[in-house]
PDB file of C-alpha atoms in Angstrom:
ATOM      1  CA  MET Q   1      81.225 190.607 132.797  1.00 87.00           C
ATOM      2  CA  LEU Q   2      78.649 188.146 134.102  1.00 90.00           C
ATOM      3  CA  ILE Q   3      78.292 186.546 130.697  1.00 94.00           C
ATOM      4  CA  TRP Q   4      82.014 185.693 130.727  1.00 95.00           C
ATOM      5  CA  PHE Q   5      81.673 183.913 134.068  1.00 96.00           C
ATOM      6  CA  VAL Q   6      78.761 181.938 132.675  1.00 95.00           C
ATOM      7  CA  ILE Q   7      80.726 181.017 129.548  1.00 96.00           C
ATOM      8  CA  ILE Q   8      83.791 180.006 131.589  1.00 97.00           C
ATOM      9  CA  TYR Q   9      81.619 177.934 133.931  1.00 96.00           C
ATOM     10  CA  LEU Q  10      79.982 176.236 130.951  1.00 97.00           C
ATOM     11  CA  LEU Q  11      83.335 175.439 129.335  1.00 97.00           C
ATOM     12  CA  VAL Q  12      84.783 174.075 132.593  1.00 97.00           C
ATOM     13  CA  SER Q  13      81.680 171.929 133.136  1.00 96.00           C
ATOM     14  CA  ILE Q  14      81.874 170.551 129.602  1.00 97.00           C
ATOM     15  CA  GLY Q  15      85.590 169.889 130.032  1.00 97.00           C
ATOM     16  CA  ILE Q  16      85.034 167.963 133.270  1.00 94.00           C
ATOM     17  CA  GLY Q  17      82.231 166.007 131.628  1.00 92.00           C
ATOM     18  CA  LEU Q  18      84.354 165.071 128.638  1.00 94.00           C
ATOM     19  CA  TYR Q  19      87.237 164.027 130.879  1.00 92.00           C
ATOM     20  CA  ALA Q  20      84.936 161.911 133.051  1.00 86.00           C
ATOM     21  CA  ALA Q  21      83.338 160.350 129.968  1.00 86.00           C
ATOM     22  CA  THR Q  22      86.700 158.937 128.913  1.00 89.00           C
ATOM     23  CA  ARG Q  23      87.041 157.116 132.248  1.00 85.00           C
ATOM     24  CA  VAL Q  24      83.619 155.407 132.189  1.00 85.00           C
ATOM     25  CA  HIS Q  25      83.465 152.153 130.252  1.00 85.00           C
ATOM     26  CA  ASN Q  26      79.897 150.917 130.895  1.00 85.00           C
ATOM     27  CA  THR Q  27      76.782 151.736 132.913  1.00 82.00           C
ATOM     28  CA  ARG Q  28      77.852 149.669 135.898  1.00 81.00           C
ATOM     29  CA  ASP Q  29      81.128 151.548 136.071  1.00 79.00           C
ATOM     30  CA  TYR Q  30      79.176 154.811 135.922  1.00 75.00           C
ATOM     31  CA  ALA Q  31      76.796 153.779 138.709  1.00 75.00           C
ATOM     32  CA  VAL Q  32      79.532 152.832 141.184  1.00 79.00           C
ATOM     33  CA  ALA Q  33      82.072 155.452 140.023  1.00 79.00           C
ATOM     34  CA  GLY Q  34      84.727 152.815 139.546  1.00 74.00           C
ATOM     35  CA  ARG Q  35      84.584 152.077 143.283  1.00 81.00           C
ATOM     36  CA  SER Q  36      87.226 154.722 143.822  1.00 82.00           C
ATOM     37  CA  LEU Q  37      85.411 157.551 145.638  1.00 84.00           C
ATOM     38  CA  PRO Q  38      86.496 158.434 149.179  1.00 89.00           C
ATOM     39  CA  LEU Q  39      83.962 158.276 152.015  1.00 90.00           C
ATOM     40  CA  TYR Q  40      83.485 162.045 152.275  1.00 92.00           C
ATOM     41  CA  ILE Q  41      82.517 162.288 148.593  1.00 88.00           C
ATOM     42  CA  VAL Q  42      80.020 159.431 148.920  1.00 87.00           C
ATOM     43  CA  THR Q  43      78.593 161.056 152.058  1.00 90.00           C
ATOM     44  CA  ALA Q  44      78.252 164.405 150.290  1.00 90.00           C
ATOM     45  CA  THR Q  45      76.504 162.892 147.269  1.00 88.00           C
ATOM     46  CA  VAL Q  46      74.067 160.907 149.414  1.00 87.00           C
ATOM     47  CA  PHE Q  47      73.280 163.999 151.497  1.00 88.00           C
ATOM     48  CA  SER Q  48      72.820 166.227 148.450  1.00 87.00           C
ATOM     49  CA  THR Q  49      70.527 163.671 146.828  1.00 87.00           C
ATOM     50  CA  TRP Q  50      68.435 163.414 149.995  1.00 84.00           C
ATOM     51  CA  PHE Q  51      68.351 167.183 150.533  1.00 81.00           C
ATOM     52  CA  GLY Q  52      67.488 167.879 146.886  1.00 80.00           C
ATOM     53  CA  SER Q  53      64.635 165.389 146.853  1.00 80.00           C
ATOM     54  CA  GLU Q  54      63.348 166.738 150.182  1.00 75.00           C
ATOM     55  CA  THR Q  55      63.353 170.237 148.749  1.00 76.00           C
ATOM     56  CA  VAL Q  56      61.566 169.276 145.541  1.00 79.00           C
ATOM     57  CA  LEU Q  57      59.079 166.746 146.921  1.00 80.00           C
ATOM     58  CA  GLY Q  58      58.813 167.219 150.675  1.00 77.00           C
ATOM     59  CA  ILE Q  59      58.375 170.941 151.128  1.00 78.00           C
ATOM     60  CA  PRO Q  60      55.489 171.374 148.645  1.00 81.00           C
ATOM     61  CA  ALA Q  61      53.690 168.369 150.153  1.00 81.00           C
ATOM     62  CA  THR Q  62      54.144 169.746 153.665  1.00 80.00           C
ATOM     63  CA  PHE Q  63      52.959 173.164 152.523  1.00 81.00           C
ATOM     64  CA  LEU Q  64      49.803 171.686 150.999  1.00 86.00           C
ATOM     65  CA  LYS Q  65      49.129 169.625 154.109  1.00 86.00           C
ATOM     66  CA  GLU Q  66      50.000 172.110 156.878  1.00 82.00           C
ATOM     67  CA  GLY Q  67      50.247 175.518 155.238  1.00 80.00           C
ATOM     68  CA  MET Q  68      53.044 178.076 155.551  1.00 77.00           C
ATOM     69  CA  LYS Q  69      53.657 177.381 159.249  1.00 77.00           C
ATOM     70  CA  GLY Q  70      54.200 173.685 158.550  1.00 75.00           C
ATOM     71  CA  ILE Q  71      57.418 174.213 156.620  1.00 73.00           C
ATOM     72  CA  VAL Q  72      59.315 175.905 159.463  1.00 72.00           C
ATOM     73  CA  ALA Q  73      60.918 172.564 160.390  1.00 64.00           C
ATOM     74  CA  ASN Q  74      62.421 172.147 156.908  1.00 58.00           C
ATOM     75  CA  PRO Q  75      65.917 173.662 156.606  1.00 55.00           C
ATOM     76  CA  SER Q  76      65.362 175.153 153.162  1.00 55.00           C
ATOM     77  CA  GLY Q  77      61.821 176.307 153.880  1.00 49.00           C
ATOM     78  CA  SER Q  78      62.481 177.900 157.245  1.00 48.00           C
ATOM     79  CA  LYS Q  79      63.672 181.252 155.910  1.00 46.00           C
ATOM     80  CA  ILE Q  80      60.613 181.654 153.732  1.00 47.00           C
ATOM     81  CA  SER Q  81      58.167 180.626 156.421  1.00 42.00           C
ATOM     82  CA  LEU Q  82      59.676 182.898 159.057  1.00 44.00           C
ATOM     83  CA  VAL Q  83      59.118 185.879 156.798  1.00 46.00           C
ATOM     84  CA  TRP Q  84      55.444 184.979 156.277  1.00 47.00           C
ATOM     85  CA  ALA Q  85      54.655 183.748 159.809  1.00 45.00           C
TER      86      ALA Q  85
END
């Protein structure tokens, strides 16, 4: 059953990608998304980019510098550090 959800997700993702690829004409158009995104979408993408980079780069650096107790302030690291503290 799980494999079917994975296959459906993969097919939907490929379908969205192919549809979006037909609407992009050059790299500049890709970078600015045709200047047609609403504010809440732009806000969500900026936040997810910041949060993803903080998770990948910030938490390991803080852990190396301050140890397990140093990552309590990070939203994604707080659950882990509370278990070990």
